[in-house]
Amino acid sequence: MTEKTTTYSSTKEWLLTDTPASALQAAAGRAYLGLLEFLKNRLAVLGLMIIVALVFVALFAPYIAPFDPILTDLKHRLLPFSAEHFFGTDELGRDIFSRIIWGSRLTLYVIGLVAIIAAPVGIIVGTVAGYFGGIVDMVLMRITDIFLAFPKLILALAFVAALGPGIENAIIAISITSWPPYARIARGETITIRNSDFIRAIRLQGAGPIRIISGHIMPLCLSSLIVRVTLDMAGIILTAAGLGFLGLGAQPPSPEWGAMTSSGRSYILDHWWLITMPGTAIFVVSLAFNLLGDGLREVLDPKSDN
Amino acid sequence: MLNISNLNISFGHGSEKNHAVKDISFKVKRGESFGLVGESGSGKSTVLNCISGLLNHWQGTIKVDGVPVSQKRDLAFYRKVQLVFQDPYASLHPRHTIDRTLKEPLAIHNFSDINHRVEKVLREVDLGSQFRFRYPHQLSGGQRQRVAVARALILEPEIILLDEPTSALDVSIQAEVLNLLQDIRKERNLTYVMVSHDLAVISYMCENCAVMSQGAMVEMISAKQLKSGNLTQNYTKQLFTASKGYDRAAIDLFQDF
Amino acid sequence: MILEEQLLQVKNLNIIFPSPKGDVHAVKNISFSLGKEKIGIVGESGSGKSVTGRSILRLLPPYAKISADKISFKGQDLLSLSEKQMRKIRGREVSMVMQDPKYSLNPVRTVGKQISEAYIVHRKATKQEAKEHTLKMLEAVRIRNPEQVYRLYPHEVSGGMGQRIMIAMMLIPDPSLLIADEPTSALDVTVQLQVLAILDDLVSQRGMGLIFISHDLELVSSFCDRIIIMYGGRIMEVVNAADLHKSTHPYTRGLLNCLPRIEGGNERLSTLVRDDAWLDADFSAPSVTVSG
């Protein structure tokens, strides 16, 4: 057999080669093609850019925000837009722009933790139920159904009421209410994958259930789950904001966007920016996640393959 | 090497009950290639699935190397008996590279020298090392089936079950894969059980074959009988005629079995 | 063979599929013509045979680029027709039978309803007439109990029966050309031949043209009048079915030789050695290969 030494004239060629020399190159090539597909969807790219901006803002909040977000300054309360206070100030004289900047950290914190808790729980419950079927499936899915039976916000409210208000408890409550749909999706995918030839093949190689579920089934459920989680992010932000609005999420004086809209409510007629600015932030970020989710679906979801 | 007696399996219950395999018995010697021929629904693939361990509610006896196998198989069984699936487009994990697909069984069975074995088996199925890190969708049907054969070979089994290994492939690729299978059999002294609907393929690959229809065995014939058309059962004769190509007059004489 | 009427003429057909790795030239400069006869298009996967069949009815996805000097059906240029005019051609004048009937039939409607609808749409008939015609058609494709089959849902029929139903559905508007894309590949050999016999009889009774797309050279040679052999998007040669075994084209020979035979020995099968030169050799002139 002759070993060919190939030289690539460009990175693009290296990525698109039909004969990758390592697993890394193969994966990179695959990712590149996915990226090309993703970039075709302008709105999704816009969504991604907003989210990247959000992460950037959250990381560098201390450098971007011109004021301390919790420092009250009653001399300058309820100021409209100005060169000094871009978004004006609130009822305690805090700079709204700075509060929104710092609030992005809380938003990211919430959605990040919820995704890290809810998605893995959902995928594990779903794949295990789907793969084993029978009594295991019955028990796990009935538990899932119980959680699904309650409206999300009401259940989260109940949990927060029981655990006590605060951002950590809000995250736990939202996570507990978000995993059941993921379990359903993962189970559905698993059932279609379970009987395919490549799963039979690995069973005939002697692989056990843990290896099959983690190495063979989960990677295939992952893409539709990522899409779903991304689309759900908007809902999670809204639920977190809702809890904040009701006073059950982040506690004052922390600059959580939902809590900010709540406290701005009393000034809505004369000082509209108090409620509009954080509201717009919630809207923009939710929309960005929705756009990104739609774009990811086109790239990742095997059902929309062409 | 392989001894099947009174194999039975049925699916469903009550009035829906379908007796898919009825009292099938046959023996395959070491190094022999045995064919199972029949049309769809004849139960030929079901027999293979019972032997491989994919189905486990069968009744009867299956002996490998004189040792009866139980409904539940152990790791040692899988090292002895491997299966090649019909559709190479469905039998490889779409998100795993060829390298990973081949390494996985080695990891399960704690083989040493994994890299070397992967290279060796790829050479054996005539795939160069440039294929090693590709994904299945970057391979043609014939190349995928070679990977599937390589995966079956990598555990160094003694019996390979072939479930219509070339029916999804183009004829020119079929010839290459059949040649490859014959070469490997000679080299490793493997025992084959091959399912096919194509009498020509069976005649080329096998020494003996069982003709099946609706779950039952119609007759047992040798390749010599098949080649000379020396058949006793009407069902087999009709199958034989049909395999000869389109003949308007002959078709009117076809019966339903 | 002298063709008194040219049903379909295709001249210099090119089909290109754009992709991120560069354009794929699926079909390149192919030309052929067809009268009231059975013509087979044979090739391996990726030879462009199915794409050719579909391009005639303009059934390719919108991103495919089709260009041709001419695709004329009964003197009408199919490429210049609007989508609306094209819909009148599809089904009414030119029908297509696909490989798997299960995917071509609507699963929630009875087969009888679907067939009679095809008749109503194209013939503007009443429901009663349509039903009568449907039952007659089901009988013509040799379904023994048409009344009963009329009421079945697609999942309740076997593969062979499903394909017969598809053929009935495609033939009921009485088209003058039928394109059959691997219509019997999913069926058992005996059923396959029975379905082909039905097609054969209908084609000769009604004086239709048939394009039979298949990968099975032997089957096509025993079934069709002429064979177009395609490779890599090009026509390798056009031969009369009876002369197939006398063909000298290296690709045709290669295909014939690599088939195992029931009566053959157990020596190694000869494999096909592909030659890129075939792609550039000129086999496109249709008149060269049609013997008089």
CSV table of N, CA and C in Angstrom, one decimal, chain B residues 38-41 44 89 138 169-176 178-180 182-183 185-186 197-201 203-207 223 226-228 238-248 251-252 254-256, chain C residues 21 38 43-46 49 142 144 186-201 215-219 222-224 251 254-255 258-272 274:
chain,number,residue,atom,x,y,z
B,38,GLY,N,-34.9,-17.8,-0.3
B,38,GLY,CA,-36.4,-17.7,-0.2
B,38,GLY,C,-36.8,-16.3,-0.5
B,39,GLU,N,-38.1,-16.1,-0.7
B,39,GLU,CA,-38.6,-14.8,-1.0
B,39,GLU,C,-38.9,-14.0,0.3
B,40,SER,N,-39.3,-12.8,0.2
B,40,SER,CA,-39.6,-12.1,1.5
B,40,SER,C,-40.7,-12.7,2.3
B,41,GLY,N,-40.5,-12.7,3.6
B,41,GLY,CA,-41.5,-13.4,4.4
B,41,GLY,C,-41.3,-14.9,4.5
B,44,LYS,N,-36.2,-16.5,6.3
B,44,LYS,CA,-34.8,-16.8,6.2
B,44,LYS,C,-33.9,-15.9,7.0
B,89,TYR,N,-25.9,1.1,4.3
B,89,TYR,CA,-26.2,2.5,4.6
B,89,TYR,C,-26.8,2.6,6.0
B,138,GLN,N,-19.2,9.5,3.7
B,138,GLN,CA,-18.1,9.8,2.8
B,138,GLN,C,-17.7,8.6,2.0
B,169,LEU,N,-26.3,-3.5,-3.2
B,169,LEU,CA,-25.1,-2.9,-4.0
B,169,LEU,C,-25.3,-3.1,-5.5
B,170,ASP,N,-24.6,-2.3,-6.2
B,170,ASP,CA,-24.5,-2.4,-7.7
B,170,ASP,C,-23.9,-3.7,-8.1
B,171,VAL,N,-24.2,-4.2,-9.2
B,171,VAL,CA,-23.7,-5.6,-9.6
B,171,VAL,C,-22.2,-5.6,-9.7
B,172,SER,N,-21.5,-4.5,-10.2
B,172,SER,CA,-20.1,-4.6,-10.3
B,172,SER,C,-19.5,-4.6,-8.9
B,173,ILE,N,-20.1,-3.9,-7.9
B,173,ILE,CA,-19.6,-3.9,-6.6
B,173,ILE,C,-19.9,-5.2,-5.9
B,174,GLN,N,-21.1,-5.8,-6.2
B,174,GLN,CA,-21.4,-7.1,-5.7
B,174,GLN,C,-20.3,-8.1,-6.0
B,175,ALA,N,-19.9,-8.1,-7.3
B,175,ALA,CA,-18.8,-9.0,-7.7
B,175,ALA,C,-17.6,-8.8,-6.8
B,176,GLU,N,-17.2,-7.6,-6.5
B,176,GLU,CA,-16.0,-7.3,-5.7
B,176,GLU,C,-16.2,-7.8,-4.3
B,178,LEU,N,-18.4,-10.2,-3.2
B,178,LEU,CA,-18.5,-11.6,-3.2
B,178,LEU,C,-17.1,-12.2,-3.3
B,179,ASN,N,-16.2,-11.7,-4.2
B,179,ASN,CA,-14.9,-12.2,-4.3
B,179,ASN,C,-14.1,-12.0,-3.0
B,180,LEU,N,-14.3,-10.9,-2.4
B,180,LEU,CA,-13.6,-10.6,-1.1
B,180,LEU,C,-14.1,-11.6,-0.1
B,182,GLN,N,-15.3,-14.6,-0.5
B,182,GLN,CA,-14.7,-15.9,-0.8
B,182,GLN,C,-13.2,-16.0,-0.4
B,183,ASP,N,-12.5,-14.9,-0.7
B,183,ASP,CA,-11.0,-14.9,-0.4
B,183,ASP,C,-10.8,-15.1,1.1
B,185,ARG,N,-12.9,-16.3,3.3
B,185,ARG,CA,-13.3,-17.6,3.8
B,185,ARG,C,-12.1,-18.6,3.7
B,186,LYS,N,-11.5,-18.5,2.5
B,186,LYS,CA,-10.4,-19.5,2.2
B,186,LYS,C,-9.3,-19.2,3.2
B,197,HIS,N,-31.9,-13.8,-1.7
B,197,HIS,CA,-33.1,-14.2,-2.5
B,197,HIS,C,-32.6,-14.5,-3.9
B,198,ASP,N,-31.3,-14.3,-4.1
B,198,ASP,CA,-30.7,-14.4,-5.5
B,198,ASP,C,-30.1,-15.8,-5.7
B,199,LEU,N,-30.7,-16.7,-6.5
B,199,LEU,CA,-30.1,-18.0,-6.7
B,199,LEU,C,-28.7,-18.0,-7.3
B,200,ALA,N,-28.5,-17.0,-8.1
B,200,ALA,CA,-27.1,-16.9,-8.7
B,200,ALA,C,-26.1,-16.7,-7.7
B,201,VAL,N,-26.4,-15.8,-6.8
B,201,VAL,CA,-25.4,-15.5,-5.7
B,201,VAL,C,-25.2,-16.7,-4.8
B,203,SER,N,-25.7,-19.8,-5.7
B,203,SER,CA,-25.0,-20.9,-6.4
B,203,SER,C,-23.5,-20.6,-6.5
B,204,TYR,N,-23.1,-19.3,-6.5
B,204,TYR,CA,-21.7,-18.9,-6.6
B,204,TYR,C,-21.0,-19.1,-5.2
B,205,MET,N,-21.7,-18.7,-4.2
B,205,MET,CA,-21.1,-18.6,-2.8
B,205,MET,C,-21.1,-19.9,-2.0
B,206,CYS,N,-22.2,-20.8,-2.2
B,206,CYS,CA,-22.5,-21.8,-1.2
B,206,CYS,C,-22.3,-23.2,-1.8
B,207,GLU,N,-22.0,-24.1,-0.9
B,207,GLU,CA,-21.9,-25.5,-1.3
B,207,GLU,C,-23.3,-26.2,-1.2
B,223,ALA,N,-25.2,-27.2,-4.3
B,223,ALA,CA,-24.9,-26.2,-5.4
B,223,ALA,C,-24.9,-26.9,-6.8
B,226,LEU,N,-28.4,-27.3,-8.0
B,226,LEU,CA,-28.9,-26.0,-8.4
B,226,LEU,C,-28.3,-25.6,-9.8
B,227,LYS,N,-27.0,-25.8,-10.0
B,227,LYS,CA,-26.4,-25.4,-11.2
B,227,LYS,C,-27.0,-26.2,-12.4
B,228,SER,N,-27.3,-27.5,-12.2
B,228,SER,CA,-27.8,-28.3,-13.3
B,228,SER,C,-29.4,-28.2,-13.3
B,238,GLN,N,-40.0,-23.0,-9.8
B,238,GLN,CA,-40.5,-21.7,-10.3
B,238,GLN,C,-39.5,-20.5,-10.0
B,239,LEU,N,-38.9,-20.6,-8.8
B,239,LEU,CA,-37.9,-19.7,-8.4
B,239,LEU,C,-36.8,-19.7,-9.4
B,240,PHE,N,-36.4,-20.9,-9.8
B,240,PHE,CA,-35.3,-21.1,-10.8
B,240,PHE,C,-35.7,-20.4,-12.1
B,241,THR,N,-36.9,-20.7,-12.6
B,241,THR,CA,-37.3,-20.1,-13.9
B,241,THR,C,-37.3,-18.6,-13.8
B,242,ALA,N,-37.8,-18.1,-12.7
B,242,ALA,CA,-38.0,-16.6,-12.5
B,242,ALA,C,-36.6,-16.0,-12.5
B,243,SER,N,-35.6,-16.7,-12.0
B,243,SER,CA,-34.2,-16.1,-12.0
B,243,SER,C,-33.6,-16.0,-13.3
B,244,LYS,N,-34.2,-16.6,-14.3
B,244,LYS,CA,-33.6,-16.6,-15.7
B,244,LYS,C,-33.9,-15.4,-16.5
B,245,GLY,N,-34.7,-14.5,-15.9
B,245,GLY,CA,-35.1,-13.3,-16.6
B,245,GLY,C,-36.5,-13.3,-17.1
B,246,TYR,N,-36.9,-12.2,-17.9
B,246,TYR,CA,-38.3,-12.0,-18.2
B,246,TYR,C,-38.6,-12.9,-19.4
B,247,ASP,N,-39.7,-13.7,-19.2
B,247,ASP,CA,-40.1,-14.6,-20.3
B,247,ASP,C,-41.7,-14.6,-20.2
B,248,ARG,N,-42.3,-13.9,-21.1
B,248,ARG,CA,-43.7,-13.6,-21.0
B,248,ARG,C,-44.5,-14.9,-20.9
B,251,ILE,N,-44.4,-16.7,-17.4
B,251,ILE,CA,-45.0,-16.0,-16.3
B,251,ILE,C,-46.4,-16.4,-16.1
B,252,ASP,N,-47.1,-16.7,-17.2
B,252,ASP,CA,-48.5,-17.1,-17.1
B,252,ASP,C,-48.7,-18.5,-16.3
B,254,PHE,N,-47.0,-19.2,-13.7
B,254,PHE,CA,-46.6,-19.1,-12.3
B,254,PHE,C,-47.8,-19.4,-11.3
B,255,GLN,N,-47.5,-20.1,-10.2
B,255,GLN,CA,-48.5,-20.4,-9.2
B,255,GLN,C,-48.2,-19.6,-8.0
B,256,ASP,N,-49.2,-19.4,-7.1
B,256,ASP,CA,-49.0,-18.8,-5.8
B,256,ASP,C,-48.7,-20.0,-4.8
C,21,LYS,N,-18.9,21.6,-2.3
C,21,LYS,CA,-17.6,21.1,-2.7
C,21,LYS,C,-17.4,21.2,-4.3
C,38,LYS,N,-40.6,0.0,-25.7
C,38,LYS,CA,-40.1,-0.1,-24.3
C,38,LYS,C,-38.6,0.1,-24.4
C,43,GLY,N,-28.0,1.5,-15.5
C,43,GLY,CA,-26.8,2.1,-15.0
C,43,GLY,C,-26.7,1.7,-13.5
C,44,GLU,N,-25.5,2.0,-13.0
C,44,GLU,CA,-25.3,1.7,-11.6
C,44,GLU,C,-25.8,3.0,-10.8
C,45,SER,N,-25.7,2.9,-9.5
C,45,SER,CA,-26.1,4.1,-8.7
C,45,SER,C,-25.2,5.2,-9.0
C,46,GLY,N,-25.7,6.4,-9.2
C,46,GLY,CA,-24.9,7.5,-9.5
C,46,GLY,C,-24.6,7.7,-11.0
C,49,LYS,N,-29.3,7.8,-14.1
C,49,LYS,CA,-30.4,7.3,-14.8
C,49,LYS,C,-31.8,7.8,-14.2
C,142,ARG,N,-54.6,-7.2,-13.0
C,142,ARG,CA,-54.8,-8.6,-12.4
C,142,ARG,C,-54.9,-8.6,-10.9
C,144,ARG,N,-57.4,-9.8,-8.3
C,144,ARG,CA,-58.6,-10.7,-8.5
C,144,ARG,C,-59.9,-10.2,-7.9
C,186,ALA,N,-38.0,-3.6,-5.4
C,186,ALA,CA,-38.3,-4.0,-4.0
C,186,ALA,C,-39.1,-5.3,-3.9
C,187,LEU,N,-39.4,-5.9,-5.0
C,187,LEU,CA,-40.3,-7.1,-5.0
C,187,LEU,C,-39.5,-8.4,-5.2
C,188,ASP,N,-40.1,-9.5,-4.8
C,188,ASP,CA,-39.6,-10.8,-5.0
C,188,ASP,C,-39.5,-11.1,-6.5
C,189,VAL,N,-38.6,-11.9,-6.9
C,189,VAL,CA,-38.4,-12.2,-8.4
C,189,VAL,C,-39.7,-12.6,-9.1
C,190,THR,N,-40.5,-13.5,-8.5
C,190,THR,CA,-41.7,-14.0,-9.2
C,190,THR,C,-42.7,-12.9,-9.3
C,191,VAL,N,-42.9,-12.2,-8.2
C,191,VAL,CA,-43.8,-11.0,-8.3
C,191,VAL,C,-43.4,-10.0,-9.2
C,192,GLN,N,-42.1,-9.7,-9.2
C,192,GLN,CA,-41.5,-8.8,-10.1
C,192,GLN,C,-41.8,-9.1,-11.6
C,193,LEU,N,-41.7,-10.3,-11.9
C,193,LEU,CA,-42.0,-10.7,-13.3
C,193,LEU,C,-43.4,-10.6,-13.6
C,194,GLN,N,-44.3,-10.9,-12.6
C,194,GLN,CA,-45.7,-10.8,-12.9
C,194,GLN,C,-46.1,-9.3,-13.1
C,195,VAL,N,-45.5,-8.4,-12.3
C,195,VAL,CA,-45.8,-7.0,-12.4
C,195,VAL,C,-45.3,-6.5,-13.8
C,196,LEU,N,-44.1,-7.0,-14.2
C,196,LEU,CA,-43.6,-6.6,-15.5
C,196,LEU,C,-44.5,-7.1,-16.6
C,197,ALA,N,-45.0,-8.3,-16.5
C,197,ALA,CA,-45.9,-8.8,-17.5
C,197,ALA,C,-47.1,-8.0,-17.7
C,198,ILE,N,-47.7,-7.5,-16.6
C,198,ILE,CA,-48.8,-6.6,-16.6
C,198,ILE,C,-48.5,-5.3,-17.4
C,199,LEU,N,-47.3,-4.7,-17.0
C,199,LEU,CA,-46.9,-3.5,-17.7
C,199,LEU,C,-46.7,-3.8,-19.2
C,200,ASP,N,-46.1,-4.9,-19.5
C,200,ASP,CA,-45.8,-5.3,-20.9
C,200,ASP,C,-47.1,-5.3,-21.7
C,201,ASP,N,-48.1,-6.0,-21.1
C,201,ASP,CA,-49.4,-6.2,-21.8
C,201,ASP,C,-50.1,-4.9,-22.0
C,215,HIS,N,-31.4,-1.1,-12.6
C,215,HIS,CA,-29.9,-1.4,-12.5
C,215,HIS,C,-29.7,-2.8,-13.0
C,216,ASP,N,-30.7,-3.5,-13.3
C,216,ASP,CA,-30.6,-5.0,-13.6
C,216,ASP,C,-30.5,-5.2,-15.2
C,217,LEU,N,-29.3,-5.3,-15.6
C,217,LEU,CA,-29.1,-5.4,-17.1
C,217,LEU,C,-29.7,-6.6,-17.7
C,218,GLU,N,-29.6,-7.7,-17.0
C,218,GLU,CA,-30.2,-8.9,-17.6
C,218,GLU,C,-31.7,-8.8,-17.7
C,219,LEU,N,-32.3,-8.3,-16.7
C,219,LEU,CA,-33.8,-8.2,-16.7
C,219,LEU,C,-34.2,-7.2,-17.8
C,222,SER,N,-34.1,-8.7,-21.2
C,222,SER,CA,-35.1,-9.6,-21.6
C,222,SER,C,-36.5,-9.0,-21.7
C,223,PHE,N,-36.6,-7.7,-21.2
C,223,PHE,CA,-37.9,-7.1,-21.1
C,223,PHE,C,-38.1,-6.0,-22.2
C,224,CYS,N,-37.1,-5.2,-22.4
C,224,CYS,CA,-37.2,-4.0,-23.3
C,224,CYS,C,-36.8,-4.3,-24.7
C,251,TYR,N,-17.6,-1.2,-21.0
C,251,TYR,CA,-18.5,-1.0,-19.8
C,251,TYR,C,-19.6,-2.1,-19.8
C,254,GLY,N,-18.2,-5.4,-19.2
C,254,GLY,CA,-17.8,-5.5,-17.8
C,254,GLY,C,-19.0,-5.8,-16.9
C,255,LEU,N,-20.1,-5.1,-17.1
C,255,LEU,CA,-21.3,-5.3,-16.3
C,255,LEU,C,-21.8,-6.7,-16.5
C,258,CYS,N,-19.5,-9.4,-14.7
C,258,CYS,CA,-19.4,-9.5,-13.3
C,258,CYS,C,-20.6,-10.1,-12.6
C,259,LEU,N,-21.6,-10.5,-13.3
C,259,LEU,CA,-22.7,-11.2,-12.7
C,259,LEU,C,-22.4,-12.6,-12.4
C,260,PRO,N,-22.8,-13.1,-11.2
C,260,PRO,CA,-22.6,-14.5,-11.0
C,260,PRO,C,-23.8,-15.2,-11.8
C,261,ARG,N,-23.6,-16.4,-12.2
C,261,ARG,CA,-24.6,-17.2,-12.9
C,261,ARG,C,-25.0,-18.4,-12.1
C,262,ILE,N,-26.3,-18.8,-12.2
C,262,ILE,CA,-26.7,-20.0,-11.5
C,262,ILE,C,-25.9,-21.2,-11.9
C,263,GLU,N,-25.7,-21.3,-13.3
C,263,GLU,CA,-25.1,-22.5,-13.8
C,263,GLU,C,-23.6,-22.3,-13.9
C,264,GLY,N,-23.1,-21.1,-13.4
C,264,GLY,CA,-21.7,-20.9,-13.5
C,264,GLY,C,-20.8,-21.6,-12.5
C,265,GLY,N,-19.5,-21.5,-12.7
C,265,GLY,CA,-18.6,-22.2,-11.7
C,265,GLY,C,-18.3,-21.3,-10.5
C,266,ASN,N,-17.3,-21.7,-9.8
C,266,ASN,CA,-17.0,-20.9,-8.5
C,266,ASN,C,-15.7,-20.2,-8.6
C,267,GLU,N,-15.2,-20.0,-9.9
C,267,GLU,CA,-14.0,-19.2,-10.0
C,267,GLU,C,-14.3,-17.8,-9.7
C,268,ARG,N,-13.2,-17.0,-9.5
C,268,ARG,CA,-13.4,-15.6,-9.1
C,268,ARG,C,-14.3,-14.9,-10.2
C,269,LEU,N,-15.2,-14.0,-9.7
C,269,LEU,CA,-15.9,-13.2,-10.6
C,269,LEU,C,-15.0,-12.1,-11.2
C,270,SER,N,-15.2,-11.8,-12.5
C,270,SER,CA,-14.4,-10.8,-13.0
C,270,SER,C,-15.0,-9.5,-12.6
C,271,THR,N,-14.1,-8.5,-12.2
C,271,THR,CA,-14.6,-7.3,-11.7
C,271,THR,C,-14.5,-6.2,-12.8
C,272,LEU,N,-15.3,-5.2,-12.6
C,272,LEU,CA,-15.3,-4.1,-13.6
C,272,LEU,C,-14.1,-3.2,-13.4
C,274,ARG,N,-12.9,0.3,-14.2
C,274,ARG,CA,-13.4,1.5,-14.8
C,274,ARG,C,-12.4,2.3,-15.5
